């Protein structure tokens, strides 16, 4: 059985690496000050930001995958996720940083609800953020300021100030992810081509008759990436969400079949819809007209 460290609160992990925290809801760890440390495979009930230092060959697990990450890499974890490496008795020297915080630290702030919009918490490990030296310096500077704030006595403003620092860290992480998408245009276009090919083959093989319409989860799995990463990549590349992109693909197929003479019901069932009215509703939402109105307009324009 795997040895799993349950990180129900930030101090559970801090205690593991030999640090005592001044605040019960957040930990800022400078690995240089606590190393050497033992590996741990962690089951998180908190959020965590892990900024890697200069270590090489650090083989970590995230979910069911493995990733060898390098200096300047930021890994973000959320409650309910599993990450790290099982303790094997080995002691390792680390030089990066970790920030772990409990969701309760965000209570009463805008970030309490907004944090769900930071989709990178659900990226896979191989989709981690790879920062430039300048970007890493920005993140380290913010972490150090947060660490310094925790040295002050607690007062009525401290939790909001802490939440403000967390907000800044996440906003910068989002900015740097956007840059990462922008600088990988060739790769992004390649994935977009594979995405389109996958959708085409899905319907050519009549998979929709067995499994229904293709989903973002299905497509991302076939493309070996997380649903959130695929959605963000498609959004950055095309301005459209992955889900909306799939729907537009389906509607174009529907138009082709309607023009070929199929009835609305025949098109619906051929595309994997359980009920014709569901197809008609999507068609109206996507095009602004019903299937019959579309056919009538096409006939008038002939």
C-alpha angles and dihedrals in degrees: 000000000000117000102236125186110215107218099196091154132014093256091062089070095036091055090051091058093041102257130131115213125219091208125049096213102048139038127195111192126191101197092204089066097049102035138152094059136167123246118258134191102216132206102201128215089165137058118261138190115196118190113192123224128200098306119130131205095018100160109205135176125226115180103316097333136082129223135187103207132188143207114311095026118136119201119192123199132185137198112293096031131115123220146152131049129293115259109259097169093262119136116217134189115228130183105186133089138256130199117190122179136177118234088240090072087069097054113129094014130104089245091066089078099021096059090079088066092065095091094182089082086075097045119116120250094257087057093060121137115269107200132199117239090259092051092048090052090055092052094045091050091053092047091051091051089050090049090052092050090057089061091065121089112266116260139161093283103044099088091051091048090050090049087050092056091047089050091052092049091052094045091052091047089054091049091051092047089053089052090050090054091047094051093050097059094136092050091045092052090049091053090047090054091049089048091054092045090050092053092047093051091046091063096034088059091046091236089148090069089063104030104022125230117353114260133210088246092055094047095045091050091053090048091049097241138104120270091242094051092049091048093049093045093050090046092052093045101042106014088241131103118246090243092051090045090056091049092051089051090051093048091052089054089048092052091051091052094045091052089049089061105263118141121244091254092049091051092048095054093041090056095050102261114147093213131026091225090061089055092046091050093051092045092052092047093049100041106023093239138074121253090254092050089050091052092046092051091049091052092050092051095052 
